[in-house]
mmCIF file of C-alpha atoms in Angstrom:
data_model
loop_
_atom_site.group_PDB
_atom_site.id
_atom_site.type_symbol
_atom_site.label_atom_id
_atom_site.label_comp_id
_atom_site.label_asym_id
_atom_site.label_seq_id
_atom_site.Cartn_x
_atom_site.Cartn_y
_atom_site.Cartn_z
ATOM 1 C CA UNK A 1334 0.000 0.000 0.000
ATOM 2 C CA UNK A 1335 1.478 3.722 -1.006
ATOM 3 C CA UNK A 1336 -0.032 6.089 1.201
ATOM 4 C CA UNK A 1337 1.356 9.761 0.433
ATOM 5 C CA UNK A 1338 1.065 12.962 2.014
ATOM 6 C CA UNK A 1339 0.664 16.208 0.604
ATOM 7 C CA UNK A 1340 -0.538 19.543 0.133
ATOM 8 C CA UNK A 1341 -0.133 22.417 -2.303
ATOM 9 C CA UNK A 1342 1.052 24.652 0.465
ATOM 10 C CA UNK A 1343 4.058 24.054 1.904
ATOM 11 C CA UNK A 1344 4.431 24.547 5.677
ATOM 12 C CA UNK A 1345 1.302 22.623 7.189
ATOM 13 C CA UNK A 1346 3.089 19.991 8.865
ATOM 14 C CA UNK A 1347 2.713 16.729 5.948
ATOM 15 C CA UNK A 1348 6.381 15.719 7.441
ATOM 16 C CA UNK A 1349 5.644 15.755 11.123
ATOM 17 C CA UNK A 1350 2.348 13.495 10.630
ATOM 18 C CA UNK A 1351 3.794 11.222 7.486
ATOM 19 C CA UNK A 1352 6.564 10.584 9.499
ATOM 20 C CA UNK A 1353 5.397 10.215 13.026
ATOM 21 C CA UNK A 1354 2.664 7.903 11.069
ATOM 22 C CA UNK A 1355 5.190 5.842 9.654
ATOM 23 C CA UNK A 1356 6.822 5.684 12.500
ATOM 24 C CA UNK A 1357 3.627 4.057 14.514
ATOM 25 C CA UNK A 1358 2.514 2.056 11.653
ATOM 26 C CA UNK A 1359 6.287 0.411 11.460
ATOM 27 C CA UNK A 1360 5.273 -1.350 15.086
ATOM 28 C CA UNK A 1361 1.882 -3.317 13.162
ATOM 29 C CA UNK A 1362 3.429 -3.728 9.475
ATOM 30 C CA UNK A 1363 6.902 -3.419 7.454
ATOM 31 C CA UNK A 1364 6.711 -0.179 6.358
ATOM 32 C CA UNK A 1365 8.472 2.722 4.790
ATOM 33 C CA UNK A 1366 8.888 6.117 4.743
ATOM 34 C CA UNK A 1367 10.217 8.337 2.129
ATOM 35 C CA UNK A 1368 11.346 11.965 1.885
ATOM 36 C CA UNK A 1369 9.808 12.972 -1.821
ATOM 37 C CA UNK A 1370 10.976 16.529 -1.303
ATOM 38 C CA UNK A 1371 13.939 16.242 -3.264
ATOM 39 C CA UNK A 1372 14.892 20.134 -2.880
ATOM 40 C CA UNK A 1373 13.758 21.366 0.660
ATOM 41 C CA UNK A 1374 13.027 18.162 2.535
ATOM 42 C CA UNK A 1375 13.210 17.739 6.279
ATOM 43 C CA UNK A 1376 12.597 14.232 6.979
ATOM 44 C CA UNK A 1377 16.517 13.776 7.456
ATOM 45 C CA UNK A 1378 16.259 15.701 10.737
ATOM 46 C CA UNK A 1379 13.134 14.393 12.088
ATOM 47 C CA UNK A 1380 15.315 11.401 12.060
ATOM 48 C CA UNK A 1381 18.274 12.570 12.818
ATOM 49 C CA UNK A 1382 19.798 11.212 9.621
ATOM 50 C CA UNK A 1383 21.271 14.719 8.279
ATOM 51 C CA UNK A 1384 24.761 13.155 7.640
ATOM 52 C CA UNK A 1385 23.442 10.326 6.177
ATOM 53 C CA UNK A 1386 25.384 9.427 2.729
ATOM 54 C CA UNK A 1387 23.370 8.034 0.802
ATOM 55 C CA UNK A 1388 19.880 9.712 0.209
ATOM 56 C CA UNK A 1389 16.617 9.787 -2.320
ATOM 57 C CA UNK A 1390 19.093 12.174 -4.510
ATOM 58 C CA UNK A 1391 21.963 10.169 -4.191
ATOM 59 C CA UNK A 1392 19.934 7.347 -5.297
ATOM 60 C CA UNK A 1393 18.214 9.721 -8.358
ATOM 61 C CA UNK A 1394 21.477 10.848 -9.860
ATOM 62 C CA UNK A 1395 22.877 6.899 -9.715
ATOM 63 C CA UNK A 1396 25.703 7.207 -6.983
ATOM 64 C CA UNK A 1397 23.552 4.775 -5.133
ATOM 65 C CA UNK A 1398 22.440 1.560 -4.379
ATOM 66 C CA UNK A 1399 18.337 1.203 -3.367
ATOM 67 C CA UNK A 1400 19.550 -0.976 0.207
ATOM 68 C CA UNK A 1401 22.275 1.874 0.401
ATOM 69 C CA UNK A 1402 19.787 4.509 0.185
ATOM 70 C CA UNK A 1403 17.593 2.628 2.860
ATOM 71 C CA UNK A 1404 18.205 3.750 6.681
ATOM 72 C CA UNK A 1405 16.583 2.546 9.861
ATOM 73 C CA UNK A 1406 14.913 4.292 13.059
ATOM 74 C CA UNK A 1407 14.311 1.429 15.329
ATOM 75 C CA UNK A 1408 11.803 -0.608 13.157
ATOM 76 C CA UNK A 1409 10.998 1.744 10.370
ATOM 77 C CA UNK A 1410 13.157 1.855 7.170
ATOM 78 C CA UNK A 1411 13.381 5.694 6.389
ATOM 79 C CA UNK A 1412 14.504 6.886 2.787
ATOM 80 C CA UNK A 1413 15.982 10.723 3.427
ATOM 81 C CA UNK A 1414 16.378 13.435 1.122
ATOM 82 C CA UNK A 1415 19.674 15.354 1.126
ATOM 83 C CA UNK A 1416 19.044 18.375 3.824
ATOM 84 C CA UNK A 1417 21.780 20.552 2.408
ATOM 85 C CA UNK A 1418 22.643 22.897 -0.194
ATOM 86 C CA UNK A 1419 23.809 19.887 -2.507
ATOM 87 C CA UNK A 1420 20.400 19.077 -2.894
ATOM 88 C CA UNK A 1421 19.960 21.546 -5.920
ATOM 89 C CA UNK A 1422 22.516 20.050 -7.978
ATOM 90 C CA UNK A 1423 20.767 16.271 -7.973
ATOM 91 C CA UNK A 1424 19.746 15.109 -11.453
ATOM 92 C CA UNK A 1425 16.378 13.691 -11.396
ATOM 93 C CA UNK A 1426 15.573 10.522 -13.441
ATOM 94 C CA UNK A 1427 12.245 9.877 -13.695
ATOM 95 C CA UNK A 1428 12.303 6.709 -14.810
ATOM 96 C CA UNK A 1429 14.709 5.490 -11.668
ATOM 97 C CA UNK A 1430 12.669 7.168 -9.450
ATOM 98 C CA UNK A 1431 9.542 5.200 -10.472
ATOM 99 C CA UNK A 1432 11.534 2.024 -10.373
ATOM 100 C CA UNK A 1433 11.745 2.292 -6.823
ATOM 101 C CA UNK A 1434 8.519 3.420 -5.788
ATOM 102 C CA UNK A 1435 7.373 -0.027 -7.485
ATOM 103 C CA UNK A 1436 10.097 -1.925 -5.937
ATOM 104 C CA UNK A 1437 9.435 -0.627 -1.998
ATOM 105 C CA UNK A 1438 5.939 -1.738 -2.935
ATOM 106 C CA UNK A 1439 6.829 -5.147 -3.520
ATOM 107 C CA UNK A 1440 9.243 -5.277 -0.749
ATOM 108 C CA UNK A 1441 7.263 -3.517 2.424
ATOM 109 C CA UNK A 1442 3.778 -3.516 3.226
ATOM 110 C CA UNK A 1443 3.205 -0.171 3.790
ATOM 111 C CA UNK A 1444 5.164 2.910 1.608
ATOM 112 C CA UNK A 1445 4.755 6.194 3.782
ATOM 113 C CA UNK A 1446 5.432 9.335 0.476
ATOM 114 C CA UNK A 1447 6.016 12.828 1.973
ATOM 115 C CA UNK A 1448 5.524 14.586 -0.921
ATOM 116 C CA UNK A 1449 6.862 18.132 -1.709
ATOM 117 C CA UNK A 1450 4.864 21.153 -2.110
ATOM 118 C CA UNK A 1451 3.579 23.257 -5.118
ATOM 119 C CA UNK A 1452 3.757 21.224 -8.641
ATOM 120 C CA UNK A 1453 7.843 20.868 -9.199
ATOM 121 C CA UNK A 1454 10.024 19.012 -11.218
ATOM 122 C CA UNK A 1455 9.799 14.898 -10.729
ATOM 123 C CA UNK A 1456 6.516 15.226 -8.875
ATOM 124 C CA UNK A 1457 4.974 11.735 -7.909
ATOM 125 C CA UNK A 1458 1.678 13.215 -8.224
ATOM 126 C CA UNK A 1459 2.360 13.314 -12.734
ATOM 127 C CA UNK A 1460 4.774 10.644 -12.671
ATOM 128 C CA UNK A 1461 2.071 7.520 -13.340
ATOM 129 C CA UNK A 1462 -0.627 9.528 -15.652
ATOM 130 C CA UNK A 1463 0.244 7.549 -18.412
ATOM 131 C CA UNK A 1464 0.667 4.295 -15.913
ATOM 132 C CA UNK A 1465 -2.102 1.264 -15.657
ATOM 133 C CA UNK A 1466 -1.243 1.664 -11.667
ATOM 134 C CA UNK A 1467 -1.117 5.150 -9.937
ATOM 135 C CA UNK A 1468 2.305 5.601 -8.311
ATOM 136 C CA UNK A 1469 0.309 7.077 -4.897
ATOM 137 C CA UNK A 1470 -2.974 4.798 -4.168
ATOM 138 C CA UNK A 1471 -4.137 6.746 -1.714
ATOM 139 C CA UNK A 1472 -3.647 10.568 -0.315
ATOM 140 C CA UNK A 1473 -4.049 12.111 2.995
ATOM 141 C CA UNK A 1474 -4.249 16.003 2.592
ATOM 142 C CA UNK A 1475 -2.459 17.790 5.299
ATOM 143 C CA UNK A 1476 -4.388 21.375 5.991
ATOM 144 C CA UNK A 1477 -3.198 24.491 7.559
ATOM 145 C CA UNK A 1478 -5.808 26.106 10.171
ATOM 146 C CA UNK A 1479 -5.299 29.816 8.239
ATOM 147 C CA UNK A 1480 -7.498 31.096 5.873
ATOM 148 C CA UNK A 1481 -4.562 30.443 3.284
ATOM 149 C CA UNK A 1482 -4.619 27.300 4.397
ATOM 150 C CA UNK A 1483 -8.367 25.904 3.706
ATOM 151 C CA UNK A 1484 -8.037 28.174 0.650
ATOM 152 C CA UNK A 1485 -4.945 26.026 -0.585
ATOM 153 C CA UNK A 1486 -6.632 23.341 0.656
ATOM 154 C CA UNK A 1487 -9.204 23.045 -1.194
ATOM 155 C CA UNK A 1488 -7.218 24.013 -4.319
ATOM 156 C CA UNK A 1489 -5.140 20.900 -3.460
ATOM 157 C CA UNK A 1490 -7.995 18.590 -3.183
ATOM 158 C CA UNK A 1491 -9.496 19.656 -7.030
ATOM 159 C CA UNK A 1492 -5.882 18.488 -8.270
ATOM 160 C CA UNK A 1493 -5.931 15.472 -6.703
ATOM 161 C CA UNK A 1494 -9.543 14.365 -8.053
ATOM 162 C CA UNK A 1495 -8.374 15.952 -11.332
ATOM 163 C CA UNK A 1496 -6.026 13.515 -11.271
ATOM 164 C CA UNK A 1497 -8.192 10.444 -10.035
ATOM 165 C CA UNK A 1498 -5.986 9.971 -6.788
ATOM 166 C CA UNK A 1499 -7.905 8.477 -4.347
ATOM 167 C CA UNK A 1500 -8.243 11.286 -0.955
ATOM 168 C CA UNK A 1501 -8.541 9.332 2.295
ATOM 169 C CA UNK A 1502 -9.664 12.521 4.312
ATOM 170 C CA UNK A 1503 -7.770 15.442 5.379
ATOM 171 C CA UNK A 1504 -5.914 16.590 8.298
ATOM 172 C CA UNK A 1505 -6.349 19.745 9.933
ATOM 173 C CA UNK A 1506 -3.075 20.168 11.641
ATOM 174 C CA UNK A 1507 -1.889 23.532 13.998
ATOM 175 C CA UNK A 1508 -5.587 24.012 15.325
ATOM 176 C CA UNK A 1509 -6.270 27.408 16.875
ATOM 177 C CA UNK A 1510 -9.712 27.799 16.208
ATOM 178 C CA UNK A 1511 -8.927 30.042 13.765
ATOM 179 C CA UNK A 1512 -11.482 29.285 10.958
ATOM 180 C CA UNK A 1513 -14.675 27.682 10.388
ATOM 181 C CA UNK A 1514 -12.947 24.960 8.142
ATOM 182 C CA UNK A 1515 -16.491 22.795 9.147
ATOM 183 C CA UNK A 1516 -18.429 24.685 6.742
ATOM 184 C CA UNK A 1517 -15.999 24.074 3.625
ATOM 185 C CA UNK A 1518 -13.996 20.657 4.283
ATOM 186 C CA UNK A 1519 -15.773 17.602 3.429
ATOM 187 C CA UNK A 1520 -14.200 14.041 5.021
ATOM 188 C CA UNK A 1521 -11.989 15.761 7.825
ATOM 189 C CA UNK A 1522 -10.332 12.564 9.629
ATOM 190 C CA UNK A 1523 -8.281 14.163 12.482
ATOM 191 C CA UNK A 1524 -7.983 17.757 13.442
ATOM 192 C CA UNK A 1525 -4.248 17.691 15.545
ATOM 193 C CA UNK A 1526 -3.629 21.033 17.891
ATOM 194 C CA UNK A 1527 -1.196 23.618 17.705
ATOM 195 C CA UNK A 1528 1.793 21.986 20.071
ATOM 196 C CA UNK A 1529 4.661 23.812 20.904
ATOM 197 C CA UNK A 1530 6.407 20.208 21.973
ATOM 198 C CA UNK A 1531 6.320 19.323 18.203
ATOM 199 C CA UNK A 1532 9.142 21.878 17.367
ATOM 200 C CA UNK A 1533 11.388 19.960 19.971
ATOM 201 C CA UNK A 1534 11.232 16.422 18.153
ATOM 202 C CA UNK A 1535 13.726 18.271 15.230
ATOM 203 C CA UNK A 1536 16.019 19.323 17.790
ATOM 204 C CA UNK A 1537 16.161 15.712 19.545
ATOM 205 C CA UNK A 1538 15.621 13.807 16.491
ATOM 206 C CA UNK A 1539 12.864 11.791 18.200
ATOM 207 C CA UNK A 1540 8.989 12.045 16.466
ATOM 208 C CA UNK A 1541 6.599 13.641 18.994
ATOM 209 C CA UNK A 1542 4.587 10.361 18.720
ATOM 210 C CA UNK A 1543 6.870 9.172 21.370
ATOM 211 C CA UNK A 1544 6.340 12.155 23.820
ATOM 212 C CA UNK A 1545 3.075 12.734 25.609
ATOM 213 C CA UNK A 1546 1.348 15.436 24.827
ATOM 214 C CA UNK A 1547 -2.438 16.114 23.285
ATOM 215 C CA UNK A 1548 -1.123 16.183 20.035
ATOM 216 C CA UNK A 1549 0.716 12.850 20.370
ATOM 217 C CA UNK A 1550 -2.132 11.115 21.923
ATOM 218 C CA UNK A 1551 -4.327 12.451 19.162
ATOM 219 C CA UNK A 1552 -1.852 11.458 16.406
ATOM 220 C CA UNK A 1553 -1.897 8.113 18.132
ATOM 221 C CA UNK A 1554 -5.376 7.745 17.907
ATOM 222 C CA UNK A 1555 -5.630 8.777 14.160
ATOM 223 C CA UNK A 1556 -2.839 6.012 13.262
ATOM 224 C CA UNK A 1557 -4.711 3.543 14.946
ATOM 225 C CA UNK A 1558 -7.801 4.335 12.932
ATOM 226 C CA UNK A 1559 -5.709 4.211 9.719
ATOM 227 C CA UNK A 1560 -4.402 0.665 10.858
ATOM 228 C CA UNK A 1561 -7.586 -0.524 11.345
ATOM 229 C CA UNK A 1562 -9.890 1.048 8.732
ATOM 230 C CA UNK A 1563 -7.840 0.956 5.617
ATOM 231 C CA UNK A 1564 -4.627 -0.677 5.860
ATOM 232 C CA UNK A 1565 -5.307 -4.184 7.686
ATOM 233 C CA UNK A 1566 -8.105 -4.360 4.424
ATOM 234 C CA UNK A 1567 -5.867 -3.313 2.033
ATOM 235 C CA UNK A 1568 -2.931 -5.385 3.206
ATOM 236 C CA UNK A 1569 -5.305 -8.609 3.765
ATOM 237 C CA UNK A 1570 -5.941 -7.700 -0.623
ATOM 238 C CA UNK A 1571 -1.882 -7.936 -0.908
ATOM 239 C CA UNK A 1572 -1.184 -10.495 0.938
ATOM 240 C CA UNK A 1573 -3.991 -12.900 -1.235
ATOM 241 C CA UNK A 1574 -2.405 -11.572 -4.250
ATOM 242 C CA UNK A 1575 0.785 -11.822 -3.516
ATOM 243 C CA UNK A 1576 0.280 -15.560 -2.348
ATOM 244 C CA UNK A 1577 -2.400 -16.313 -5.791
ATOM 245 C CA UNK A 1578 0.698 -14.509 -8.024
ATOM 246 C CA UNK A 1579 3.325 -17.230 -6.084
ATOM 247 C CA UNK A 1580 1.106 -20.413 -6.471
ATOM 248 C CA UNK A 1581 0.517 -19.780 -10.349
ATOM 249 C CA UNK A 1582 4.407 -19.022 -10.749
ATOM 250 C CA UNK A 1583 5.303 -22.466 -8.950
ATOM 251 C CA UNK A 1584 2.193 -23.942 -11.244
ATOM 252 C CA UNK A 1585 3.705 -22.608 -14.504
ATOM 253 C CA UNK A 1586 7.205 -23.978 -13.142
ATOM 254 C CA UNK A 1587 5.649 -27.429 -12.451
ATOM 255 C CA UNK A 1588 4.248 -27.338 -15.894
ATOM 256 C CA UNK A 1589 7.534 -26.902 -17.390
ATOM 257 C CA UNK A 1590 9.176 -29.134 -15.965
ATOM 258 C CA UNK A 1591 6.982 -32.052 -17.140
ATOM 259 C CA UNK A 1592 7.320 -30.993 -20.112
#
């Protein structure tokens, strides 16, 4: 299952929640997470990975391995983009990129994409238009609560079912009562408070999901619903395929050989 994060705006907080998600979800499944933001990405210090070698870009421009590229926090595998100036000089090859999207999907359960802002360059979200398969299955939007926000919000939902990419709900994350987001969003999942104790998880390199505080307890709460509702089904769909695509290989190998 790709699940993938994302909202026009950049700013709202998609790699705090992918992240801590992925985090959570890595205790109930194999699972993933990967920095898409190829330019300006943060996951690297969320995970205190900055100095990590080999990254997403190192990967892109073929200095790389894929099990190079792959790091660890505890259980969770964690796929970084570069955090520094270098960044900008990575050379982008589509087709590699979508090579390993499809191979992380064979390999884990669950692929946790943190994908960039705005519309740029090597964007997931137009990398599989002309694919059988969309690269992301499903999207969570991750909303601002600011006027902007909603605004962008809704601007970033319209793309996505432009697209046909299937919107789980959407997070409103930084709640301050500031707007009546009620009267506009449609399928809001999880609506996460302003927390000052999420700004100290990138200066100790350890997700807030681990802390307690209300916004931990409610992130908790929404991965637990995500576990339950949509991934244990989808997985349970993987699994049988998986296991019907093994049985006919092993049949068509049994048919060779008595031949």
């Amino acid at each position: 299952m790709r699940l993938g994060f994302y909202n026009l705006q950049g700013g709202t907080g998609k790699t705090t929640i992918a992240g801590n998600i992925a985090y959570y979800l890595s205790d109930k499944a194999k699972t993933i997470y990967v920095d898409c933001d190829i330019y300006a990405g943060s996951g690297a210090i969320l995970f205190g990975l900055e100095n990590a070698q080999h990254t997403l870009n190192s990967y892109l421009s073929g200095n790389s391995g894929l099990n190079d590229s792959i790091n660890h926090y505890r259980d969770l595998a964690v796929i970084v983009s570069d955090s520094t100036p270098n960044a900008f000089n990575t050379d982008i090859d589509q087709k590699r990129l979508l090579e390993l999207i499809e191979t992380l999907n064979e390999n884990y359960d669950i692929v946790i994409l943190d994908l960039p802002p705005n519309i740029t360059e090597g964007n997931l979200l137009f990398s599989s238009l002309n694919l059988e398969e969309k690269v992301v299955s499903k999207m969570i939007v991750v909303a601002e609560d600011s006027i902007p926000g909603i605004a962008n919000t809704l601007k970033t939902i319209e793309l996505l079912y432009a697209l046909d990419i299937d919107v789980v709900g959407v997070i409103v994350n930084k709640y301050r009562d500031i707007t009546n987001f009620e009267e506009v969003l449609e399928d809001v999942m999880a609506v996460l408070p302003y927390d000052e104790k999420v700004e100290l998880q990138w200066v100790e390199a350890v997700p807030i999901i681990e802390k307690k505080s209300k916004f931990s307890r409610e992130l908790s709460y929404l991965a637990e619903d995500l576990a339950e509702v949509y991934i244990q089904k989808d997985l349970a769909a993987l699994r049988a395929l998986k296991l019907a695509k093994e049985l006919k290989e092993i049949g068509l190998k049994k048919v060779d050989e008595e031949e």
